[in-house]
PDB file of C-alpha atoms and ligand atoms in Angstrom:
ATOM      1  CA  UNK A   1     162.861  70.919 125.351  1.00 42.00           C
ATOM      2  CA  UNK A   2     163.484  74.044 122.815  1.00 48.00           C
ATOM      3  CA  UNK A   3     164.425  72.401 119.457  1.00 58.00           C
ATOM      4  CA  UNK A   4     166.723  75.608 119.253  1.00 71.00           C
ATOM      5  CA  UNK A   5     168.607  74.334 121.673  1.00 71.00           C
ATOM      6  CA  UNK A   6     170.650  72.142 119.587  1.00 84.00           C
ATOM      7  CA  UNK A   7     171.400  75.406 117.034  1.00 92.00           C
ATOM      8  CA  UNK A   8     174.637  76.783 117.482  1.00 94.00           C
ATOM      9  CA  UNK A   9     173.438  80.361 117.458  1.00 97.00           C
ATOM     10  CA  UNK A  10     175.286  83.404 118.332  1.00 98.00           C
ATOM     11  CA  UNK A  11     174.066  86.547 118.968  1.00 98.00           C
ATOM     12  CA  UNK A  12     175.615  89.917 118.873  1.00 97.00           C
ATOM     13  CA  UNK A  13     174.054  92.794 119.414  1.00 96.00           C
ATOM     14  CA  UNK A  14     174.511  96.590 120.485  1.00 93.00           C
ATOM     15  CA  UNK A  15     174.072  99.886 118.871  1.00 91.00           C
ATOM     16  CA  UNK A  16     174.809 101.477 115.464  1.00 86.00           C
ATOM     17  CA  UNK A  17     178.543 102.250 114.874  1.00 86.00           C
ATOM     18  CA  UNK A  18     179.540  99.709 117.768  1.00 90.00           C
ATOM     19  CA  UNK A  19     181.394  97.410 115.037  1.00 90.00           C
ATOM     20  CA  UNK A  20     179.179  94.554 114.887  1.00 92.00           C
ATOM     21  CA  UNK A  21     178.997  94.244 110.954  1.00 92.00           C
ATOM     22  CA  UNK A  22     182.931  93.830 110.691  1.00 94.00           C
ATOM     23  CA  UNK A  23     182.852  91.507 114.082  1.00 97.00           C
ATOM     24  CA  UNK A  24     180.478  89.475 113.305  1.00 97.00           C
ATOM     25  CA  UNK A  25     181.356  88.491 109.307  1.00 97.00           C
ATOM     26  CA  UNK A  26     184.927  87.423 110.922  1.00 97.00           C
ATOM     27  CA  UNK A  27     183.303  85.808 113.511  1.00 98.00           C
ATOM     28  CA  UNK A  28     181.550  83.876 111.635  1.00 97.00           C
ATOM     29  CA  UNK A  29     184.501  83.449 109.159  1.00 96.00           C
ATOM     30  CA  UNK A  30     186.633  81.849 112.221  1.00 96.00           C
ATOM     31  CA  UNK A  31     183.755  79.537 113.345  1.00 95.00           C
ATOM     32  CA  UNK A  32     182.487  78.196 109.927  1.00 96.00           C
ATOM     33  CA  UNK A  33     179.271  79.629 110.056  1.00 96.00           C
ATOM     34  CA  UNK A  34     176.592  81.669 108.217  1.00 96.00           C
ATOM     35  CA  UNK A  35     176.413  85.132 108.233  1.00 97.00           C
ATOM     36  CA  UNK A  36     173.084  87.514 109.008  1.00 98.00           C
ATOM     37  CA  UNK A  37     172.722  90.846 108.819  1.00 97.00           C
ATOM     38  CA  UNK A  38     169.797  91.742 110.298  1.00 98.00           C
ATOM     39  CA  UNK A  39     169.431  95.359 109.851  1.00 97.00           C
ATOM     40  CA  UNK A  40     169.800  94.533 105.948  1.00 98.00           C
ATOM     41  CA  UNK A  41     166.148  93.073 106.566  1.00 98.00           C
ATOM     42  CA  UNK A  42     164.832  96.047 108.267  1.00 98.00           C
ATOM     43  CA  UNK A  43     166.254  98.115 105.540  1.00 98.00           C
ATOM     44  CA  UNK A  44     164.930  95.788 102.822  1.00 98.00           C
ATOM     45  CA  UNK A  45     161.553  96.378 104.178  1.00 98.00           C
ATOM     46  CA  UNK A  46     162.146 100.110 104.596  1.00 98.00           C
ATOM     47  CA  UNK A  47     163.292 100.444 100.990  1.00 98.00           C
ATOM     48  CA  UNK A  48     160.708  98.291  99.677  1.00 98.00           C
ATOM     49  CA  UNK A  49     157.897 100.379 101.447  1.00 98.00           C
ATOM     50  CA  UNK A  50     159.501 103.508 100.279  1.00 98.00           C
ATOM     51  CA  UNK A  51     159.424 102.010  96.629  1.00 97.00           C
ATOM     52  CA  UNK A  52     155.686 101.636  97.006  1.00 97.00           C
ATOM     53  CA  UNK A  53     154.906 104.591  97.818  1.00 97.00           C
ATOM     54  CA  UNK A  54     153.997 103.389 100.908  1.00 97.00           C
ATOM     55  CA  UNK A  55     152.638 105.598 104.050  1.00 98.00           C
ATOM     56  CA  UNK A  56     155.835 104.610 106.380  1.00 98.00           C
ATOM     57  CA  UNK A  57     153.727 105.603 109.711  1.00 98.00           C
ATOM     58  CA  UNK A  58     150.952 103.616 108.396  1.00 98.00           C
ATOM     59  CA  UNK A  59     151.781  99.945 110.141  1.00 97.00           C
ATOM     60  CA  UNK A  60     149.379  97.930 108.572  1.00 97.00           C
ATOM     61  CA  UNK A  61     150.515  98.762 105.372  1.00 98.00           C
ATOM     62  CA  UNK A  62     154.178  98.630 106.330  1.00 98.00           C
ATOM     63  CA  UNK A  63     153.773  95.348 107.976  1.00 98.00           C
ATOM     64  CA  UNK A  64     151.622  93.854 104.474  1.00 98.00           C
ATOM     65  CA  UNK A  65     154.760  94.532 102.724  1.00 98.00           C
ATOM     66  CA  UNK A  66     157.300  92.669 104.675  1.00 98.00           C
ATOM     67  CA  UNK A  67     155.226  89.865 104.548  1.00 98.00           C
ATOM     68  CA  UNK A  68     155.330  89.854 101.041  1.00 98.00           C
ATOM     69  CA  UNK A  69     158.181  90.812 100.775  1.00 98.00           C
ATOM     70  CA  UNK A  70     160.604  88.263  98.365  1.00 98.00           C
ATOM     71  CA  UNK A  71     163.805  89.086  99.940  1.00 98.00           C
ATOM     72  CA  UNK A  72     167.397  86.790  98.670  1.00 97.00           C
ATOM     73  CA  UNK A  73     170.752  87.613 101.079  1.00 97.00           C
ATOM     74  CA  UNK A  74     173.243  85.458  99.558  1.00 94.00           C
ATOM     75  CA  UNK A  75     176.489  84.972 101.875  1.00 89.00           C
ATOM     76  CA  UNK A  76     178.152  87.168  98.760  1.00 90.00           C
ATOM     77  CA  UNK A  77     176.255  90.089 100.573  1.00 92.00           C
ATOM     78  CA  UNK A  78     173.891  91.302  97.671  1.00 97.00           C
ATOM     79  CA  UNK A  79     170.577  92.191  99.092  1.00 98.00           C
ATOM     80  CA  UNK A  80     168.053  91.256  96.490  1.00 98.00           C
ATOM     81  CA  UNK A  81     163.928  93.112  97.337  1.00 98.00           C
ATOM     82  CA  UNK A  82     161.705  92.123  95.111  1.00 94.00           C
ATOM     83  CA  UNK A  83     164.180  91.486  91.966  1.00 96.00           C
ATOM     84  CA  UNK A  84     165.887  94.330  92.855  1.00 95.00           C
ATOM     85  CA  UNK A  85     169.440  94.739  93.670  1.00 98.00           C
ATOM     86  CA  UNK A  86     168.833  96.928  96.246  1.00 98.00           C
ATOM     87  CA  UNK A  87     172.433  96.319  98.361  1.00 98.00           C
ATOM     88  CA  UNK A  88     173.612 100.194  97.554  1.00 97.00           C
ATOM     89  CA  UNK A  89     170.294 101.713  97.878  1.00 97.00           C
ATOM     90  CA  UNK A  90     169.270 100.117 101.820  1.00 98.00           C
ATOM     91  CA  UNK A  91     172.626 101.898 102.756  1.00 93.00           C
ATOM     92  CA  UNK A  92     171.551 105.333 101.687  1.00 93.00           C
ATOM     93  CA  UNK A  93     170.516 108.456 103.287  1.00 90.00           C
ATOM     94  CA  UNK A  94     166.741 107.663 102.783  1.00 95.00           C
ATOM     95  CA  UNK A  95     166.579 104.296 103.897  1.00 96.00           C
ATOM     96  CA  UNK A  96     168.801 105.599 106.835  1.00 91.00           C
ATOM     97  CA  UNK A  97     166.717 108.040 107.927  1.00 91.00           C
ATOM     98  CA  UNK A  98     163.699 106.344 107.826  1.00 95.00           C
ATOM     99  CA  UNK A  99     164.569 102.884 108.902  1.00 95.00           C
ATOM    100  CA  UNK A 100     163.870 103.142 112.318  1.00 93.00           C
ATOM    101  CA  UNK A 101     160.111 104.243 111.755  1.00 95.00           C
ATOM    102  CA  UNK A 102     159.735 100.926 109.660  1.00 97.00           C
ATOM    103  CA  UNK A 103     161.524  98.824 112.362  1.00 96.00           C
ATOM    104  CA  UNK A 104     159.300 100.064 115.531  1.00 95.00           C
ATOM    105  CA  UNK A 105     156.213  98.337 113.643  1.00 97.00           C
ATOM    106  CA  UNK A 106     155.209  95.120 115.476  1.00 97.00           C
ATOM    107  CA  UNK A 107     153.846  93.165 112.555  1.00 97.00           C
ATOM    108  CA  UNK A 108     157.421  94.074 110.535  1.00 98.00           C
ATOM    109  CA  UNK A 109     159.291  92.756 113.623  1.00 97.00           C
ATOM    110  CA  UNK A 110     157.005  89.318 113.828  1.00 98.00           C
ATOM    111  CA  UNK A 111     157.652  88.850 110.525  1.00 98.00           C
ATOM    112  CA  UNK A 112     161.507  88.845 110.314  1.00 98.00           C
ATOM    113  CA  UNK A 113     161.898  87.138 113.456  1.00 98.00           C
ATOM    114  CA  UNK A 114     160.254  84.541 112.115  1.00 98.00           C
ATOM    115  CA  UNK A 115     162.363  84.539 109.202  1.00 98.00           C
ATOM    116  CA  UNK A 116     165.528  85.199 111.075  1.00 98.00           C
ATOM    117  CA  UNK A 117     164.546  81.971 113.314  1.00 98.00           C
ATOM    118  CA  UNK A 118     164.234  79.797 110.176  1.00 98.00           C
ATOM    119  CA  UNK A 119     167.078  80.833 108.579  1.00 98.00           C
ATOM    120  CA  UNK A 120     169.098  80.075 111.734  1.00 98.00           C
ATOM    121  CA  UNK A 121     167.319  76.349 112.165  1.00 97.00           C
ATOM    122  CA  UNK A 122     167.723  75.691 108.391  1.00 97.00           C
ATOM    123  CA  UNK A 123     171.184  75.970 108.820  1.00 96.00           C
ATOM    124  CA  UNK A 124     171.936  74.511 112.499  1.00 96.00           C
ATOM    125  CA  UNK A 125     172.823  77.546 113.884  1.00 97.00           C
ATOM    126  CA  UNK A 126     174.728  81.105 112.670  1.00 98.00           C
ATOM    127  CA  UNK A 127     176.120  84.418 114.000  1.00 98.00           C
ATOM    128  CA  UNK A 128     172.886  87.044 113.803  1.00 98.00           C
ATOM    129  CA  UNK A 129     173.711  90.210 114.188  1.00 97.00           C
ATOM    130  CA  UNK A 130     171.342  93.174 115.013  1.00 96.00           C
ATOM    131  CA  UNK A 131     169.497  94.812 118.115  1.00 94.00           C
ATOM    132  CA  UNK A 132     167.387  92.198 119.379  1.00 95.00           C
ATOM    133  CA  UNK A 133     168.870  88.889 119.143  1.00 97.00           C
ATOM    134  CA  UNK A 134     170.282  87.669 122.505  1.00 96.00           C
ATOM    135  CA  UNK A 135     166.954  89.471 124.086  1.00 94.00           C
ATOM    136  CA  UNK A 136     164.139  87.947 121.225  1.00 96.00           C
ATOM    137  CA  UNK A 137     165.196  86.140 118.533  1.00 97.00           C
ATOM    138  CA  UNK A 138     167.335  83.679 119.910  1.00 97.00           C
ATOM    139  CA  UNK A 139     167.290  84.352 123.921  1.00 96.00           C
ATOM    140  CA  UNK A 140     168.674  80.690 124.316  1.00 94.00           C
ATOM    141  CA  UNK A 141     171.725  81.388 121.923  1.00 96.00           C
ATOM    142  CA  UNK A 142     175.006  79.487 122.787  1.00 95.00           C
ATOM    143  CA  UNK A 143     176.487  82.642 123.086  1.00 96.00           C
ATOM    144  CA  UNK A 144     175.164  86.531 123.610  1.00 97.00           C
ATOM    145  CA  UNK A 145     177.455  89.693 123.135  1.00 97.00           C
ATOM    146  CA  UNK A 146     176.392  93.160 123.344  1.00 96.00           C
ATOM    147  CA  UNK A 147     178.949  95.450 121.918  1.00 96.00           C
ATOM    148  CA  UNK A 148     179.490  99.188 123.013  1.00 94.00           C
ATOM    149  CA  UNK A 149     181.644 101.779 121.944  1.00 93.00           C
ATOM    150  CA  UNK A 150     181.882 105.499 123.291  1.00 92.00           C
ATOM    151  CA  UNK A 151     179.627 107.809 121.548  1.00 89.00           C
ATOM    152  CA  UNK A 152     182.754 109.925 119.487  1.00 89.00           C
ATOM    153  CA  UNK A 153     183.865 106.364 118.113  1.00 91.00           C
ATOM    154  CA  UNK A 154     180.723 104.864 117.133  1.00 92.00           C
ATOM    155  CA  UNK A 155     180.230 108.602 115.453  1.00 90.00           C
ATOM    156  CA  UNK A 156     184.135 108.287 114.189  1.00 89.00           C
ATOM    157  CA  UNK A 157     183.423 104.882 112.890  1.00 87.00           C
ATOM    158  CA  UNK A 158     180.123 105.292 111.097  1.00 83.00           C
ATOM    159  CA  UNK A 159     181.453 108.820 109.504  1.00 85.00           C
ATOM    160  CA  UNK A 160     184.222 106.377 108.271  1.00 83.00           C
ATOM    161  CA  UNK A 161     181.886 104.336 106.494  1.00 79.00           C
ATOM    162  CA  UNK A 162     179.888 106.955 104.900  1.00 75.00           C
ATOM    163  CA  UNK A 163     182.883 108.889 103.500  1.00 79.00           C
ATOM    164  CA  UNK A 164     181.228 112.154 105.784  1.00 78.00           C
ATOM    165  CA  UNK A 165     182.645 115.258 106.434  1.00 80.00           C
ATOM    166  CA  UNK A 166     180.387 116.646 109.502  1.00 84.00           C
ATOM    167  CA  UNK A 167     181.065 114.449 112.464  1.00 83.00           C
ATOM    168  CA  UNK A 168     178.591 116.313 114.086  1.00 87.00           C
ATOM    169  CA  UNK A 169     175.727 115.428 111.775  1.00 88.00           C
ATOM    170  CA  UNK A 170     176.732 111.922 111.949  1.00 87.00           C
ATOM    171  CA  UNK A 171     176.633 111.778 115.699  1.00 88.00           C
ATOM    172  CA  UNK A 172     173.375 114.037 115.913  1.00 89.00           C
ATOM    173  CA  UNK A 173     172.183 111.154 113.246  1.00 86.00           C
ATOM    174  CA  UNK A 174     173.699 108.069 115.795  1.00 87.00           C
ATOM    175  CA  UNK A 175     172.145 109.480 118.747  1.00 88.00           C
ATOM    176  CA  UNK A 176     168.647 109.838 116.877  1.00 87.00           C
ATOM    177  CA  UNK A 177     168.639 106.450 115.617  1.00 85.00           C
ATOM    178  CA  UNK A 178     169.753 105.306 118.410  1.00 86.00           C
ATOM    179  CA  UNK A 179     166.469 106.879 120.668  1.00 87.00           C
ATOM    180  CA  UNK A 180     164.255 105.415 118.514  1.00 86.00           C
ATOM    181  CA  UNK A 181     165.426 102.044 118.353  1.00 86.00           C
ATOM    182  CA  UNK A 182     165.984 101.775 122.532  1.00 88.00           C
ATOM    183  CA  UNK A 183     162.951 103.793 122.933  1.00 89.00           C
ATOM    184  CA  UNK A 184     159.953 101.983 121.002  1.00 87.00           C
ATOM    185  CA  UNK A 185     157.532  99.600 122.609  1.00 88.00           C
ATOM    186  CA  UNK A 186     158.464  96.730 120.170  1.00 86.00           C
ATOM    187  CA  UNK A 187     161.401  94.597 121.126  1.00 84.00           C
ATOM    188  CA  UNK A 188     163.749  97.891 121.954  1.00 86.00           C
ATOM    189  CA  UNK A 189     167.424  97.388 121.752  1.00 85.00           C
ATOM    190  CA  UNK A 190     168.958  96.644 124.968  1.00 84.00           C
ATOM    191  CA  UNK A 191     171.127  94.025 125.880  1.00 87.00           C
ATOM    192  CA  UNK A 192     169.927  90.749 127.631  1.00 89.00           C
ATOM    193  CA  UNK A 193     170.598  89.789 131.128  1.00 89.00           C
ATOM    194  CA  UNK A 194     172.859  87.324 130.277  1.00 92.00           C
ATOM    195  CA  UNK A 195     174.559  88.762 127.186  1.00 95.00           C
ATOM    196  CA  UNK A 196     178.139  89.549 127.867  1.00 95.00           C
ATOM    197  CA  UNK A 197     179.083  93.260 127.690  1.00 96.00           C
ATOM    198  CA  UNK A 198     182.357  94.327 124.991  1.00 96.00           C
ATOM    199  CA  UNK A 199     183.278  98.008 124.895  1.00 96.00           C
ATOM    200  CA  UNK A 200     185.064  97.866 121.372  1.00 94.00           C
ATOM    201  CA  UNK A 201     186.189 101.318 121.888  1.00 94.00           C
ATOM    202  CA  UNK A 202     190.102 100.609 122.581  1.00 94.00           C
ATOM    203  CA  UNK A 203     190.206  97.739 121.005  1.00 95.00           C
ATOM    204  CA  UNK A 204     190.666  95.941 117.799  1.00 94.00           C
ATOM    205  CA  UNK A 205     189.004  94.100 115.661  1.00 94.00           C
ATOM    206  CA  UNK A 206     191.445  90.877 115.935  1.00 96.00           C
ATOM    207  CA  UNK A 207     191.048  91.132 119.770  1.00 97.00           C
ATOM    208  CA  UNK A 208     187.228  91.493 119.796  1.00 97.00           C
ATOM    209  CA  UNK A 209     186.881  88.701 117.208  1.00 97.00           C
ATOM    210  CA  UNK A 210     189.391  86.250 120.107  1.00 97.00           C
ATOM    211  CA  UNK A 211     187.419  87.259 122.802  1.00 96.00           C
ATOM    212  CA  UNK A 212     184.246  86.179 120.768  1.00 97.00           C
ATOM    213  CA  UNK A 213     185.693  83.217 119.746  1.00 96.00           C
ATOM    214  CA  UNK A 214     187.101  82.480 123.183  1.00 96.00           C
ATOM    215  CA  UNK A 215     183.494  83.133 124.317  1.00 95.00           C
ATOM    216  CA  UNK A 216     181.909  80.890 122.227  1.00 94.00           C
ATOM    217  CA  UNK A 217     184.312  78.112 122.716  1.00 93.00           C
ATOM    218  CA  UNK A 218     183.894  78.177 126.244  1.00 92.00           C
ATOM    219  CA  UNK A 219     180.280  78.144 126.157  1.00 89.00           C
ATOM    220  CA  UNK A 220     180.290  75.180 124.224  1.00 86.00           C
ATOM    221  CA  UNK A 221     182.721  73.549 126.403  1.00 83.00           C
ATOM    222  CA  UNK A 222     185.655  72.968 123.332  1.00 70.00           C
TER     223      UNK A 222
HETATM  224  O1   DC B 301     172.339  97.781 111.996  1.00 53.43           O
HETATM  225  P1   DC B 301     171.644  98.736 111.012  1.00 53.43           P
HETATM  226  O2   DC B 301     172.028 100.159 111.188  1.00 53.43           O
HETATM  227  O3   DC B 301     171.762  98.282 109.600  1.00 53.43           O
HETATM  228  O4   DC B 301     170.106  98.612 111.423  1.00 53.43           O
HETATM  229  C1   DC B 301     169.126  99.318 110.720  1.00 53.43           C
HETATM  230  C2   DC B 301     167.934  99.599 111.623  1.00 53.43           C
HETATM  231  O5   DC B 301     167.203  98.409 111.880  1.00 53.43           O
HETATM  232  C3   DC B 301     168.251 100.243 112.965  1.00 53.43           C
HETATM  233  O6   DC B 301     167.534 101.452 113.078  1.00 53.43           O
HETATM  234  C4   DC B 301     167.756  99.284 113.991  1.00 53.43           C
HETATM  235  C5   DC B 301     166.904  98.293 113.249  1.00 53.43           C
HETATM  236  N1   DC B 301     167.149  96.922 113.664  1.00 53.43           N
HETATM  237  C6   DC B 301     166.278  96.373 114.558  1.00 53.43           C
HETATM  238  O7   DC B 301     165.362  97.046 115.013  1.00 53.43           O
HETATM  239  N2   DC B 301     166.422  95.067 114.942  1.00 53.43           N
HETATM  240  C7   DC B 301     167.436  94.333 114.464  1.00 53.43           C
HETATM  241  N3   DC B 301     167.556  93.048 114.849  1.00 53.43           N
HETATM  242  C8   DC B 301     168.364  94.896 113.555  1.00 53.43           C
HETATM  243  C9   DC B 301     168.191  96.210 113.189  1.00 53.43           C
END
């Protein structure tokens, strides 16, 4: 038997602008457990690398600096690289644009799944959030969502977010970041067998945060 099988672990997963972030920090909330953010880590590495001048096509030397990397995600939300407070900065245009290079390297990805899965066992469980938990890090999670959302809401949303003006370079930017992520060889986003499938597009975020909770209730027979 999978130790991780006692972990209350849930996973939610699905594409950029789908509402995870919001979803799963009140899911979380409602259940009583810890919060991860996922793509913070990919960004952390990404903005750490850029900070070093580092060659972000070159893999080995992307993949020596997330495993030294000294990364602190209190559940206050500050992302701390290195000593730096770099919670503004992994949200910015650079670290945007070139995040998805950084994530495709293998070495970056076996390194924060393996500190993804500790964090989880170190605290009996939590709601991850990112592209590849149902189908990698945790594909024996008590429960798996995958959410959607049309293309012009995800693009709506995300413009939202970002205070832009050109929907159309936010979308061009979605659909982009999206290709890459679905697209490399290492652990692509796509959503697991089993994972249950929420198109947030017409709904809100009090009903997709009851149908989670629902969901995860169920699944653990309460
Ligand atoms: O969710 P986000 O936009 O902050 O994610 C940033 C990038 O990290 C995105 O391009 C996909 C990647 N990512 C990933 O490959 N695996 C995860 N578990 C989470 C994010």
């Amino acid at each position: 038997m999978n130790s991780d099988e006692s972990l209350v672990v849930v996973a939610i997963d699905g594409p950029a602008g789908s509402g995870k972030s919001t979803v799963a920090r009140l899911v979380a909330d409602r259940l009583e457990l810890e919060y991860l953010d996922t793509g913070a880590m990919y960004r952390a590495v990404t903005f750490a690398a850029m900070n070093a001048d580092c060659d972000l096509d070159d893999a080995a030397a992307v993949g020596a600096v997330a495993s030294a990397l000294a990364l602190e995600m209190p559940p206050s939300g500050e992302v701390v690289v290195n000593g730096h407070d770099a919670t503004t900065a992994i949200r910015g245009p650079e670290v945007t644009a070139a995040v998805s290079t950084v994530a495709a390297h293998p070495d970056v990805r076996a390194e924060l799944v393996g500190r993804q899965r500790e964090w989880a066992r170190e605290r009996g469980g939590g709601v991850l959030e990112g592209r590849d938990i149902g189908s990698v890090v945790f594909p024996d999670a008590v429960a798996k969502i995958y959410l959607t959302a049309s293309e012009e809401v995800r693009a709506a949303r995300r413009a939202g977010e970002e205070g832009a003006t050109d929907r159309d370079a936010v979308a061009a930017d979605l659909a982009r970041r999206d290709a890459l992520d679905s697209q490399r060889t290492a652990d692509p986003l796509r959503q697991a067998d089993d994972a249950i499938e929420i198109d947030t597009s017409h709904l809100s975020i009090d009903e997709v945060v009851a149908l989670i909770e629902e969901l995860v209730g169920r699944a653990r027979g309460l």
